[in-house]
Short mmCIF file of C-alpha atoms in Angstrom, two decimals:
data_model
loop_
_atom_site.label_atom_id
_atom_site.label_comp_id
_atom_site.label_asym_id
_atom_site.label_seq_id
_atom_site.Cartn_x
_atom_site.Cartn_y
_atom_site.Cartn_z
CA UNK A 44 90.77 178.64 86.04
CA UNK A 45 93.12 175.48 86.04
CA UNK A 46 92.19 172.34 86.25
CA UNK A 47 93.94 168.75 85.78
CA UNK A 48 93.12 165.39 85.60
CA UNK A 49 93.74 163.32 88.54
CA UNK A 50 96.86 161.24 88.86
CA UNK A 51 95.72 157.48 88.47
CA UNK A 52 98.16 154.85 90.58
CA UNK A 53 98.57 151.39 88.67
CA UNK A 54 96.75 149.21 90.52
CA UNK A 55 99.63 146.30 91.32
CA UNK A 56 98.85 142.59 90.54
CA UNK A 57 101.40 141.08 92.95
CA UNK A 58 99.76 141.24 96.53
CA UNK A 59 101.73 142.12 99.51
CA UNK A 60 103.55 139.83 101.98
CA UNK A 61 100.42 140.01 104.44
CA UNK A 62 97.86 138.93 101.77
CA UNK A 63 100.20 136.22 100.37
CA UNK A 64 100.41 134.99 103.65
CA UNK A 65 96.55 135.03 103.95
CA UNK A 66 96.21 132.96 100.33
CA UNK A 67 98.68 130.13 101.24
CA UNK A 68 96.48 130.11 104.70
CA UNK A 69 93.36 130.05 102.70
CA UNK A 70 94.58 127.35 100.45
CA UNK A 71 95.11 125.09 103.99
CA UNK A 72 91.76 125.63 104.87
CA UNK A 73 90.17 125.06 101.43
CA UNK A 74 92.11 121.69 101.35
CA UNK A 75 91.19 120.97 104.71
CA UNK A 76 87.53 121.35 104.12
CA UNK A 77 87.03 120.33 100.41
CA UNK A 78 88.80 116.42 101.70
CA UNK A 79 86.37 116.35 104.26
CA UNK A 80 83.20 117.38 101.53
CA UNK A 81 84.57 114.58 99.56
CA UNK A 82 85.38 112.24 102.28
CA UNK A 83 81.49 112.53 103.30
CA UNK A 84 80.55 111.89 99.70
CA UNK A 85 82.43 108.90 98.95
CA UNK A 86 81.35 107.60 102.00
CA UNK A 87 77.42 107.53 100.90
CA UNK A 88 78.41 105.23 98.21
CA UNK A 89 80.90 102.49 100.28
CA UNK A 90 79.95 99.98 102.15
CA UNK A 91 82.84 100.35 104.56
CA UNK A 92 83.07 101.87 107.81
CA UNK A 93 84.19 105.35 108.39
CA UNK A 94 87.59 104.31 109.83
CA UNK A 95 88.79 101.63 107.00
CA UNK A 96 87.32 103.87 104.73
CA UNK A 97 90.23 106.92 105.99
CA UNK A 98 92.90 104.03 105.76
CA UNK A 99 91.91 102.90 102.15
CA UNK A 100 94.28 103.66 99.42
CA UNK A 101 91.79 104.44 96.78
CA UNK A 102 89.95 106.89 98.86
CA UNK A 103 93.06 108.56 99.78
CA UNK A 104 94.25 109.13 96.62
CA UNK A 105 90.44 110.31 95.06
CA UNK A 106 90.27 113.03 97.93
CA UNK A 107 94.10 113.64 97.76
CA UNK A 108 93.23 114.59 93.62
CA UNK A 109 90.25 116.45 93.70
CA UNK A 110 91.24 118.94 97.28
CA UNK A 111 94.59 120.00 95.62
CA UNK A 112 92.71 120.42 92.36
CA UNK A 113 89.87 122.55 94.50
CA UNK A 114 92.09 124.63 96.33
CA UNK A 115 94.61 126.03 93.95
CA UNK A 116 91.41 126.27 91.21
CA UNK A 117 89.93 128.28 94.65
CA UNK A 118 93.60 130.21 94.61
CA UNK A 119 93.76 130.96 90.64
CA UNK A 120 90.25 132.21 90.62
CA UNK A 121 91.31 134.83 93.54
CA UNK A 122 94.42 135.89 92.27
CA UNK A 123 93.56 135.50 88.40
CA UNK A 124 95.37 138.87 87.48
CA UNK A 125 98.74 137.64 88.98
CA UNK A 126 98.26 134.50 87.10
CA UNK A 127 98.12 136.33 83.55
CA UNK A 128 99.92 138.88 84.17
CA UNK A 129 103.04 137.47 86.00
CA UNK A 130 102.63 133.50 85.92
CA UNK A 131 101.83 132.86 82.40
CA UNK A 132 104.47 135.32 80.84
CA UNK A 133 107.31 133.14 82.74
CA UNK A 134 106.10 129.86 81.28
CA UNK A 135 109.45 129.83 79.26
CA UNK A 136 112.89 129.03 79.92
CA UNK A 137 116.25 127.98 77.52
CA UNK A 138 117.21 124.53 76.55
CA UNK A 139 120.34 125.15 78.42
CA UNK A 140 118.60 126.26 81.81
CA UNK A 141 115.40 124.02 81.77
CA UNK A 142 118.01 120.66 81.48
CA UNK A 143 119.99 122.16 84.23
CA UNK A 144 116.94 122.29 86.22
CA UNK A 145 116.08 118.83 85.44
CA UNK A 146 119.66 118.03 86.17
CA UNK A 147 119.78 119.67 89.76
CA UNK A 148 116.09 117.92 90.56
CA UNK A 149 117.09 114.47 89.68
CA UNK A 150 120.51 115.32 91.50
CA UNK A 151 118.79 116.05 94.52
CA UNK A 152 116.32 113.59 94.88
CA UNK A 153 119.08 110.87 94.65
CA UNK A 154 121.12 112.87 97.43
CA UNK A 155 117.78 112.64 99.53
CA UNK A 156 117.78 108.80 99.08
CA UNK A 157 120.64 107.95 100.00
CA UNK A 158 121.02 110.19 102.76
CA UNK A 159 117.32 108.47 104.03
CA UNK A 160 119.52 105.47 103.78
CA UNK A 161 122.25 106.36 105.80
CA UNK A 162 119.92 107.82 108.33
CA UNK A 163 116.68 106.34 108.54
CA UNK A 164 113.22 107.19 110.67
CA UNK A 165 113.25 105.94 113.73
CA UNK A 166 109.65 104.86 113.27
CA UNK A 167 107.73 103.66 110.90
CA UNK A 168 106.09 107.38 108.45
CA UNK A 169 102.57 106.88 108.25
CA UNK A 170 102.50 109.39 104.79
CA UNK A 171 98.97 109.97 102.79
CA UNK A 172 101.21 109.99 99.60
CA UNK A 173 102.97 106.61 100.42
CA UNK A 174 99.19 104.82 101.33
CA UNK A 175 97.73 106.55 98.17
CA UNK A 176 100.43 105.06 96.16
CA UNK A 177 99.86 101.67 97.24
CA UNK A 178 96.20 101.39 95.38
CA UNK A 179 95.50 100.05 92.62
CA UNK A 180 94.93 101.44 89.02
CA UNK A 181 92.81 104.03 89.08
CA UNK A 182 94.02 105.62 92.31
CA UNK A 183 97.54 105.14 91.72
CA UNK A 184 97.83 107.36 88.58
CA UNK A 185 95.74 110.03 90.32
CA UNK A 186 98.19 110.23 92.93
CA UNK A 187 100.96 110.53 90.29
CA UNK A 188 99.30 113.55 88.79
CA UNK A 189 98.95 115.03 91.80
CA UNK A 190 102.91 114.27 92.57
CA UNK A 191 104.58 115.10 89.14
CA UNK A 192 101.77 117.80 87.52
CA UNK A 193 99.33 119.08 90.18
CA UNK A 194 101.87 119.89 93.13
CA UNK A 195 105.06 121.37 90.81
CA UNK A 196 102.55 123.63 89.15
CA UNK A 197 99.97 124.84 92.12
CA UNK A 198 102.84 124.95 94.96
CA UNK A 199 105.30 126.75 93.00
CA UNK A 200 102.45 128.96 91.59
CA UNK A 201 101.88 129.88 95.09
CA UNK A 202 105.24 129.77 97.02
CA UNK A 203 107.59 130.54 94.21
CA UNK A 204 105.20 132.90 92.59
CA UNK A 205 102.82 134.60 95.11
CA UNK A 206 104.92 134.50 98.17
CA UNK A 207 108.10 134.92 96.30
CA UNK A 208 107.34 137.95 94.83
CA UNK A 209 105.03 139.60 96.99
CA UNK A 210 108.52 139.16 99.77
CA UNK A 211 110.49 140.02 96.88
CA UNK A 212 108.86 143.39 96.41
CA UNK A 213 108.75 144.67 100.27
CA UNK A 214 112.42 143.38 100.87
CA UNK A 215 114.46 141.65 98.16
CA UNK A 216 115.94 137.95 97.44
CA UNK A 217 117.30 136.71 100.74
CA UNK A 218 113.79 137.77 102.91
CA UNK A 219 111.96 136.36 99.70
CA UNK A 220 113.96 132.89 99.55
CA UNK A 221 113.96 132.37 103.38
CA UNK A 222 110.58 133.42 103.83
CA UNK A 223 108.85 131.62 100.70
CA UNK A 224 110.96 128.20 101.76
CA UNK A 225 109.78 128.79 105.38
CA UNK A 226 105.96 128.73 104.10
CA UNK A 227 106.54 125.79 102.21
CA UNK A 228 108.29 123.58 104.88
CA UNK A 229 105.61 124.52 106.58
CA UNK A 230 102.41 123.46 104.64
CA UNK A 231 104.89 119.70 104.72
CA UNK A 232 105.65 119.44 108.27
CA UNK A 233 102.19 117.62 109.22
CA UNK A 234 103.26 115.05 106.83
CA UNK A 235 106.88 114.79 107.63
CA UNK A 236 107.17 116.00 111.20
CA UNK A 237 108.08 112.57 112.60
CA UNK A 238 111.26 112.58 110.57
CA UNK A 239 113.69 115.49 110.96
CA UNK A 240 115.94 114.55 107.37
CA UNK A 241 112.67 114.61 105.67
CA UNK A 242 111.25 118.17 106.49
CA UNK A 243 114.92 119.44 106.45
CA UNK A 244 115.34 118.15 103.14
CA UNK A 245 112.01 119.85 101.69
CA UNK A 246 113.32 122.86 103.11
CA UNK A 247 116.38 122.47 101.22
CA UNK A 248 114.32 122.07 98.44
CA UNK A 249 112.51 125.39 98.74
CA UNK A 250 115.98 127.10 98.47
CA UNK A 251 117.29 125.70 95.52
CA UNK A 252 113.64 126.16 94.09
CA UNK A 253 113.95 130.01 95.01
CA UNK A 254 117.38 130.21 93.86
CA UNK A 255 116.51 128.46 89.94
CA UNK A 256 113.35 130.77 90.19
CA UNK A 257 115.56 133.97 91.18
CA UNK A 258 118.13 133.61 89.00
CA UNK A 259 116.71 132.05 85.37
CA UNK A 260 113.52 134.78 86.22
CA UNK A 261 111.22 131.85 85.01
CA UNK A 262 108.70 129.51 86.57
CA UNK A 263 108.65 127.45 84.17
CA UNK A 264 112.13 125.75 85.56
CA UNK A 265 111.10 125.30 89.14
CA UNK A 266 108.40 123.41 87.80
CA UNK A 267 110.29 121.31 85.80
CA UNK A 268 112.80 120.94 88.78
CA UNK A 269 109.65 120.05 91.44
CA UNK A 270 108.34 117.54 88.57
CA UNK A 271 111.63 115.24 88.34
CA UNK A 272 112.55 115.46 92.05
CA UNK A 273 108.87 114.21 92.90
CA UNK A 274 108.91 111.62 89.76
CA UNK A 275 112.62 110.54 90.93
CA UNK A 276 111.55 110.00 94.42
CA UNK A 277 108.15 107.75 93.60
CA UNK A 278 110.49 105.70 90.66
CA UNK A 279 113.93 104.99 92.89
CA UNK A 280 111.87 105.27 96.34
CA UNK A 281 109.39 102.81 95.56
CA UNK A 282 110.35 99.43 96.71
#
């Protein structure tokens, strides 16, 4: 009488396009929820009322901190296997490609400012991250963790890691570029849909991010690339 052993499938730690899709919608929803958990708590301790509490810088940039630092914790936690296994091992890049990184970020950022110059909102952007910057201390370096540590790390974790990949997988570079850039111009557009140059240019960002990601195989240069474009835009675009 024969008998083998079963045939045991690797279990995969990059999730498929439908479940990426499901994490970056999760992540939406965790933010959404864990700024209005800390909204209600700061507002047990303030004096103010409920509406100049939403408009005050300091309270902006507290929840703005600790919902990105919720979610993507939230998103890590879920997807912890992807994170060792595929996100940690590509925390590495050359000399030569991490200062062309830094090179094309701060490159791009100044294109972005001068082309806001040339062709300005037609109203006046109401943007969390502009009000958050505007308080004092405390606040204001919160808000630039969240701008050059917090958001390179956790979005490109998720769109040029997650999503990139799991597209990557089912059907190659172009779908995997478009569609990761796509997601990510999307989870912007409530901030910047008022202003057409804006959202196109974070969309142009997403490419170039995909492209640096694609071709140097390493995450640790989009994240270097998000970090100066970010830091470049809050030093030049502050007035």
């Amino acid at each position: 009488m024969n008998s083998s052993l079963p045939t045991v499938t690797p279990v995969t730690t990059i999730p498929n396009y439908g479940q990426s899709i499901f994490l970056a919608i999760l992540v939406l929803i965790m933010m959404f929820f864990s700024s209005a958990l800390i909204f209600l708590f700061l507002g047990l301790f303030s004096t103010q009322t409920p509406e100049t509490l939403a408009l005050d810088p300091t309270t902006l940039a507290i929840t703005l901190f600790f919902s990105v630092l919720a979610s993507y914790s939230f998103l890590i936690g879920l997807t912890r296997n992807y994170f060792k296994q595929h996100f940690l091992p590509r925390i590495s890049s050359s000399f030569p490609s991490a200062l062309f990184a830094i090179s094309l970020g701060i490159s791009f950022a100044l294109l972005v400012l001068w082309l806001q110059q040339i062709i300005p909102p037609q109203t006046e952007l109401n943007l969390t991250i502009a009000n958050a910057l505007t308080s004092d201390g405390f606040g204001k370096w919160l808000v630039i963790i969240v701008a050059i540590l917090f958001a390179p790390v956790f979005e490109e974790y998720l769109f040029r890691g997650l999503i990139f990949d799991s597209l990557f997988k089912q059907w190659g570079i172009w779908v995997a570029t478009l569609g990761s850039s796509i997601l990510f111009t999307s989870f912007h557009l409530f901030e910047y849909h008022q202003y057409w140059l804006a959202w196109f240019s974070v969309f142009c960002l997403a490419i170039i991010l995909a492209f640096v990601r694609h071709k140097s195989d390493s995450m640790l240069n989009p994240i270097l690339l998000h970090a100066i474009y970010n830091t470049t835009l809050i030093i030049m675009g502050s007035d």
